CSV table of C-alpha atoms in Angstrom, one decimal:
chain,number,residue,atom,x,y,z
A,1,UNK,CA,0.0,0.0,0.0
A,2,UNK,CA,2.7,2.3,0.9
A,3,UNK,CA,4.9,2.0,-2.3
A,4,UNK,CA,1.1,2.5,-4.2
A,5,UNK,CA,0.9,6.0,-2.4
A,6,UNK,CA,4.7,7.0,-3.0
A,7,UNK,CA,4.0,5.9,-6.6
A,8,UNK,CA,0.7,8.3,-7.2
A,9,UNK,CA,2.0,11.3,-4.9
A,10,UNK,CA,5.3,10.7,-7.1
A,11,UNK,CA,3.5,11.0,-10.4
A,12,UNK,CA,0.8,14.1,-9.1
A,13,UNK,CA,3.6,15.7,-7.9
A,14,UNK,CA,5.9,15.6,-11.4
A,15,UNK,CA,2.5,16.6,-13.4
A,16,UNK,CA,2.3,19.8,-11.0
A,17,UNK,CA,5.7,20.2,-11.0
A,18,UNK,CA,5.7,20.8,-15.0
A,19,UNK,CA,2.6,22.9,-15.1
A,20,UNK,CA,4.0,25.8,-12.6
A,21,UNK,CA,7.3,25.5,-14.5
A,22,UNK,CA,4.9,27.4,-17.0
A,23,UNK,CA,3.3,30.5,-17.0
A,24,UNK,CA,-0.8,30.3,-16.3
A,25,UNK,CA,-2.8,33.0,-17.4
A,26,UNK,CA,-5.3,34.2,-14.3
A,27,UNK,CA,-8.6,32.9,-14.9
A,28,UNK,CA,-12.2,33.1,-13.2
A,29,UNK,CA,-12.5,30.2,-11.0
A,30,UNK,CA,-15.4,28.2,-12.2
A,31,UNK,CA,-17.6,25.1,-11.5
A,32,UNK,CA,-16.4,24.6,-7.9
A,33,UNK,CA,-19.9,26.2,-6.1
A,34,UNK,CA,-22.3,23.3,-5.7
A,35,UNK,CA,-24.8,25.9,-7.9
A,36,UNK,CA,-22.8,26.6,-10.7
A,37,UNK,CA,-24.4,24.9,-13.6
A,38,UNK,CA,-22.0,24.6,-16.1
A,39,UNK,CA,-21.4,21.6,-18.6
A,40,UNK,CA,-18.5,19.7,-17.4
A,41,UNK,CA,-16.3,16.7,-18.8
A,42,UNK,CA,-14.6,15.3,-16.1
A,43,UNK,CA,-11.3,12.4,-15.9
A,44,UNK,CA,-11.1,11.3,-11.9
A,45,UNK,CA,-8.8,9.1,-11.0
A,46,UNK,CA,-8.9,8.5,-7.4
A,47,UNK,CA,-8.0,5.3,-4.3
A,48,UNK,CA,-9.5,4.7,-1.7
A,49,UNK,CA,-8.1,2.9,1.3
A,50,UNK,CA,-10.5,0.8,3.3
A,51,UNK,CA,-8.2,-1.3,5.4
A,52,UNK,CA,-4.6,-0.1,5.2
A,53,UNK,CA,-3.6,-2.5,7.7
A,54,UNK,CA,-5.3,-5.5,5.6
A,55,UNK,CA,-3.9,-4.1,2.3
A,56,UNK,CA,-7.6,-3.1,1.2
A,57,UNK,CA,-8.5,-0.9,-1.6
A,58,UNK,CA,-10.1,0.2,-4.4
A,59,UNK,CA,-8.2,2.2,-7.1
A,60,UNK,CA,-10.8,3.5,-10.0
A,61,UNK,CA,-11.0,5.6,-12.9
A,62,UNK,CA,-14.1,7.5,-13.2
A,63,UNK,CA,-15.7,9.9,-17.0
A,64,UNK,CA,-18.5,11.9,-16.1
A,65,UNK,CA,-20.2,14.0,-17.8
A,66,UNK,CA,-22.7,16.8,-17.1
A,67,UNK,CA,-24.9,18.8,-19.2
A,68,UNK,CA,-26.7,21.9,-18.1
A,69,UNK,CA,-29.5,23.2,-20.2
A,70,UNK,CA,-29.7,26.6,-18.2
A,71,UNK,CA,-28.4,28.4,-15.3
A,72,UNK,CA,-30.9,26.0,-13.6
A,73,UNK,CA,-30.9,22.2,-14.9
A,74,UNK,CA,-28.5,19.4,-14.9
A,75,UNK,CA,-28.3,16.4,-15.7
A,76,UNK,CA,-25.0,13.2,-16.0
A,77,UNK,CA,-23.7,10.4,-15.7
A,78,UNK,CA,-20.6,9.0,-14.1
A,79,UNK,CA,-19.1,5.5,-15.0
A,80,UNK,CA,-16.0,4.4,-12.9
A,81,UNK,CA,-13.5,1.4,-13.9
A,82,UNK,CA,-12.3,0.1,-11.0
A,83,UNK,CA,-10.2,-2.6,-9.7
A,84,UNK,CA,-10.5,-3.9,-5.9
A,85,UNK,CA,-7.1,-5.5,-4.1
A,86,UNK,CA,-6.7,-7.2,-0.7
A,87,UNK,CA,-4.7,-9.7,0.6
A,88,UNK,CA,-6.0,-12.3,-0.8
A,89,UNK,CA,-7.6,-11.4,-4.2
A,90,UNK,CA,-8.3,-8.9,-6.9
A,91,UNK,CA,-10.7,-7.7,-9.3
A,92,UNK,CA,-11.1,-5.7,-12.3
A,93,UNK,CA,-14.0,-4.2,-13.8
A,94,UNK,CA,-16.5,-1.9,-14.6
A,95,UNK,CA,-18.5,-0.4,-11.4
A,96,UNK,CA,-21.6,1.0,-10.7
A,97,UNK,CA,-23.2,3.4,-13.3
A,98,UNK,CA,-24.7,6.8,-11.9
A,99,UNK,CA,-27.4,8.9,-13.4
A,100,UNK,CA,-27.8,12.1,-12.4
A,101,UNK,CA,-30.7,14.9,-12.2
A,102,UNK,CA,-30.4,18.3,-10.7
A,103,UNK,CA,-32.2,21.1,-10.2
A,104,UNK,CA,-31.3,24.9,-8.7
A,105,UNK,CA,-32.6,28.1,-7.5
A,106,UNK,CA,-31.3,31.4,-6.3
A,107,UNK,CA,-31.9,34.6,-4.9
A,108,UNK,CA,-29.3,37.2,-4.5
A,109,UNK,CA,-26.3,35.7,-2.7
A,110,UNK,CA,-28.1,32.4,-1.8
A,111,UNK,CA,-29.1,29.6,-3.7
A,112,UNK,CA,-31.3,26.7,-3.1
A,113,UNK,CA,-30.4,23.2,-5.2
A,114,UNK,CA,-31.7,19.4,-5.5
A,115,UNK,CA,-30.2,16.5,-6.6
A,116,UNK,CA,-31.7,12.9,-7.7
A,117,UNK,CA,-29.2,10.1,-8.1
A,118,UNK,CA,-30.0,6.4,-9.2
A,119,UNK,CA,-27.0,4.1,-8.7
A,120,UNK,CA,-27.4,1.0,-11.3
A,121,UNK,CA,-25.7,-2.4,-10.5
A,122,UNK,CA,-23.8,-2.2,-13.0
A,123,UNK,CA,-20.7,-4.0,-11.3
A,124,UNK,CA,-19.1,-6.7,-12.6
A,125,UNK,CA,-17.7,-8.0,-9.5
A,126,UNK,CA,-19.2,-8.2,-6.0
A,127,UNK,CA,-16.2,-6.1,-4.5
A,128,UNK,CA,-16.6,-2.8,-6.7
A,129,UNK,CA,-20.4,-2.3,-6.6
A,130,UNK,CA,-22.9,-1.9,-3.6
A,131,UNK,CA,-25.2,-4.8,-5.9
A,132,UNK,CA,-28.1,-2.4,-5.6
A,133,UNK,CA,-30.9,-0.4,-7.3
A,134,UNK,CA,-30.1,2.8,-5.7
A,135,UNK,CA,-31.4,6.2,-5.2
A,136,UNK,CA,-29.8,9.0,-3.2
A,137,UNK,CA,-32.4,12.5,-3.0
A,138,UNK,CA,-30.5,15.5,-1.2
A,139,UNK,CA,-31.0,19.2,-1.0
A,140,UNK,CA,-28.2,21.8,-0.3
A,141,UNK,CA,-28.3,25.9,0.7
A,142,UNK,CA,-25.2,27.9,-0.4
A,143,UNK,CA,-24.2,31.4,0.6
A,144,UNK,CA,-22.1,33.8,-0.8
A,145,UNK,CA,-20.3,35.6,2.2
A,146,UNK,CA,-18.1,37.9,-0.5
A,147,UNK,CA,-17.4,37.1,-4.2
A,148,UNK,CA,-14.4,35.0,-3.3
A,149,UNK,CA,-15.6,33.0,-0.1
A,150,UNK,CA,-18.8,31.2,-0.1
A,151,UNK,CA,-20.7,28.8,2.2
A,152,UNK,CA,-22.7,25.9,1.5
A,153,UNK,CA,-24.8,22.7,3.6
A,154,UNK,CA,-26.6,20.3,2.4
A,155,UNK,CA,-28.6,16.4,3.3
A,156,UNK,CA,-28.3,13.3,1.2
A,157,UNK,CA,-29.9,10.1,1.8
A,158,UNK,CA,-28.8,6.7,0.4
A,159,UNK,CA,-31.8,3.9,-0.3
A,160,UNK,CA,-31.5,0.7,-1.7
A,161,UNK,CA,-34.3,0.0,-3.8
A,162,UNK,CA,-33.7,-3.4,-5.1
A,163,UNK,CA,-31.8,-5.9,-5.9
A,164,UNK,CA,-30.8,-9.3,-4.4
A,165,UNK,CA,-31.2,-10.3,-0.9
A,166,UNK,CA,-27.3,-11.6,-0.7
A,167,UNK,CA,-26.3,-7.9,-0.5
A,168,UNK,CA,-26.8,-5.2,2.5
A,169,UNK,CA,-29.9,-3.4,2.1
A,170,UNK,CA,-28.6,0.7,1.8
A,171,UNK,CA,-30.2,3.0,4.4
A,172,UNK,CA,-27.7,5.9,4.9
A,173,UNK,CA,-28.0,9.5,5.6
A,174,UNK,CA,-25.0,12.6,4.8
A,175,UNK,CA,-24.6,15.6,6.5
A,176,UNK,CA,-22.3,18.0,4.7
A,177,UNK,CA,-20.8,21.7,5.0
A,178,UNK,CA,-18.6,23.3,2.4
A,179,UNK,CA,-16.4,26.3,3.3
A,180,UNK,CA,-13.9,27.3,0.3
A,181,UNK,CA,-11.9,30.3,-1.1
A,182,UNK,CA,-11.9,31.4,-4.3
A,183,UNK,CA,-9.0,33.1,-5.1
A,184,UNK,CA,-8.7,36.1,-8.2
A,185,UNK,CA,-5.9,34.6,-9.7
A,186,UNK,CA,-7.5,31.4,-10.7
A,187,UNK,CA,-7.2,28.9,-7.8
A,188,UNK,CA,-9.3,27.7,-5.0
A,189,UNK,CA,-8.9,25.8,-1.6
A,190,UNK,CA,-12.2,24.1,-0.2
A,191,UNK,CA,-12.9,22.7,3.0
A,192,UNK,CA,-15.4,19.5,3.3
A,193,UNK,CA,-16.5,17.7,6.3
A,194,UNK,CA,-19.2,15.1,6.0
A,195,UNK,CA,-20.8,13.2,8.6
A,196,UNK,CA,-22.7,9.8,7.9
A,197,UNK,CA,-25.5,7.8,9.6
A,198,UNK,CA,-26.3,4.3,8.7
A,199,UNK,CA,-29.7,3.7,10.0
A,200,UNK,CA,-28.9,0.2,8.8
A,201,UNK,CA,-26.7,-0.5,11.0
A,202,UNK,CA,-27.5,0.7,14.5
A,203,UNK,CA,-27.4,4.3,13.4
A,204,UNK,CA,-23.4,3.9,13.2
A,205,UNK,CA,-22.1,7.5,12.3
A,206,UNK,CA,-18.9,7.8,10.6
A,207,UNK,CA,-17.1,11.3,9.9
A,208,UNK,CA,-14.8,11.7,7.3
A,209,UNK,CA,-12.8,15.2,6.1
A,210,UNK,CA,-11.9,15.9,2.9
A,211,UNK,CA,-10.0,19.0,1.3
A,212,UNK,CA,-9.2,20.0,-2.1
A,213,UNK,CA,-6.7,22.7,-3.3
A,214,UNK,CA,-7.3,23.1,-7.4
A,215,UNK,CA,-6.5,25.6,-10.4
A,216,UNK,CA,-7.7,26.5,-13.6
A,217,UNK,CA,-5.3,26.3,-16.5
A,218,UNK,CA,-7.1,27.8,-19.0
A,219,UNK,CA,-11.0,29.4,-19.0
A,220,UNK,CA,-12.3,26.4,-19.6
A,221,UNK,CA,-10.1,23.7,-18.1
A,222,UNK,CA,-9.4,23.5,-14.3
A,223,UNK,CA,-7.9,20.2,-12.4
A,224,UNK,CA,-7.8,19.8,-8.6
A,225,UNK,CA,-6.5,17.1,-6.2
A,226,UNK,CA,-8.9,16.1,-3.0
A,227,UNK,CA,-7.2,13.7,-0.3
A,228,UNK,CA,-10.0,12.6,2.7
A,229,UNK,CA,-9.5,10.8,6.1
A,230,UNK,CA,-11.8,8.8,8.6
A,231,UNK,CA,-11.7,11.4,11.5
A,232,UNK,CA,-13.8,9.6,14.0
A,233,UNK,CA,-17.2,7.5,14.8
A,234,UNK,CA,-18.1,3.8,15.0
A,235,UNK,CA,-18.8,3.2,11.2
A,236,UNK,CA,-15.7,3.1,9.1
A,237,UNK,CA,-15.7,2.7,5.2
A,238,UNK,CA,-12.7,3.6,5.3
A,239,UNK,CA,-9.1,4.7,6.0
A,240,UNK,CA,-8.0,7.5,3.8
A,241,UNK,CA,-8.8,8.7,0.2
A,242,UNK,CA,-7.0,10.2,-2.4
A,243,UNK,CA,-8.6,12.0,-5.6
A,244,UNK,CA,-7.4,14.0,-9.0
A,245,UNK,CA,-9.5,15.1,-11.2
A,246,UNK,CA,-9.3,17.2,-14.6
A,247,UNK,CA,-12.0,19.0,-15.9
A,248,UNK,CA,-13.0,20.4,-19.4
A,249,UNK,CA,-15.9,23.2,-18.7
A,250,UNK,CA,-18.8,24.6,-21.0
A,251,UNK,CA,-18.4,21.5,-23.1
């Protein structure tokens, strides 16, 4: 697990090492509120460690897509190839498919959004999909404290629908806050703590912290890298997390 992490921090840090050895022109940050609606291509590779102890994870690679149709409606997709190792086996394969719908309103300074998610079962292997119909409703509030700094909190809920008895029945609840800067010369740093409450399972909480630190490198292409922790409570899906992501806006 170790030489996995020294082998992705080593490659992340040589990409960012080339791109400030040139000189970025200063762009608009964009598509890091939750409310801006703003077609989006998206490459995310990302790990995530449930067991570093055991030598568990799961290393993906995930295209989505969104399109907007206004300052208001979205819609996407995100498909993720993934590929599952422990100890004692491994898997690769296609993982679960998501469809997405969302909606948002604002007034002024604050905005008002909704989400609908359906997770298919689209994995081809027990270990990289839930093995579920799912569908995940949430609704989020953002605020725009100044033009660079903004606010946001939102719920999600996580329902298993259908699908075969064999696999855990999904009954989960988010809790999430968003705190970022958005800086006039075309970076952003963004705080995200979530909190999770599987009414499943004893109403086991579990919170987890994530930050990202990104940059846009042109007007309409921006990347960002997103590592996350277990911080506390008696659920754990995991240990740590590491994301990158590069995105192509207005597409």
């Amino acid at each position: 697990m170790t030489k996995k992490l020294l082998s992705l921090l080593f490659c992340l840090g040589f990409a960012a090492g080339k791109l400030y050895a040139v000189q970025l022109q200063e762009c608009e940050v964009r598509g890091v509120k939750p409310s801006d609606k703003i077609s989006t291509l998206e490459l995310n590779p990302a790990m995530t460690v449930i067991d570093d102890s055991a030598g568990t994870s799961v290393t993906s690679m995930t295209l989505k897509y969104y399109y907007s149709f206004s300052n208001m409606f979205t819609i996407g997709t995100e498909v993720p190839f993934s590929r599952y190792e422990s100890k004692e086996n491994s898997e690769n394969g296609l993982g679960d498919i998501l469809l997405s719908a969302s909606a948002v309103k604002r007034f002024g300074k604050l905005a008002f959004g909704a989400t609908g998610e359906f997770t298919l079962p689209s994995a081809t292997h027990d270990e990289i999909g839930i093995g579920k119909w799912q569908f995940s409703p949430s609704v989020y509030t953002e605020y725009e404290i100044v033009p660079q700094v903004f606010f946001a909190a939102g719920y999600k809920h996580y329902v298993s629908i259908a699908g075969p008895s064999s696999r855990d029945d999904i009954n989960l609840g988010r809790i999430r806050a968003v705190a970022a800067y958005l800086s006039p010369h075309g970076w952003w740093a963004l705080f995200d703590p979530k909190y999770y409450i599987d009414f499943h399972n004893d109403n086991a909480g579990e919170f987890i912290i994530e930050v990202e630190t990104g940059i846009m490198l042109f007007d309409e292409m921006s990347m960002y890298l997103k590592p996350g922790w277990h911080a506390g409570g008696n659920r754990r899906s995991m240990d740590w997390s590491i994301s990158f992501g590069v995105k192509l806006l207005s597409v």
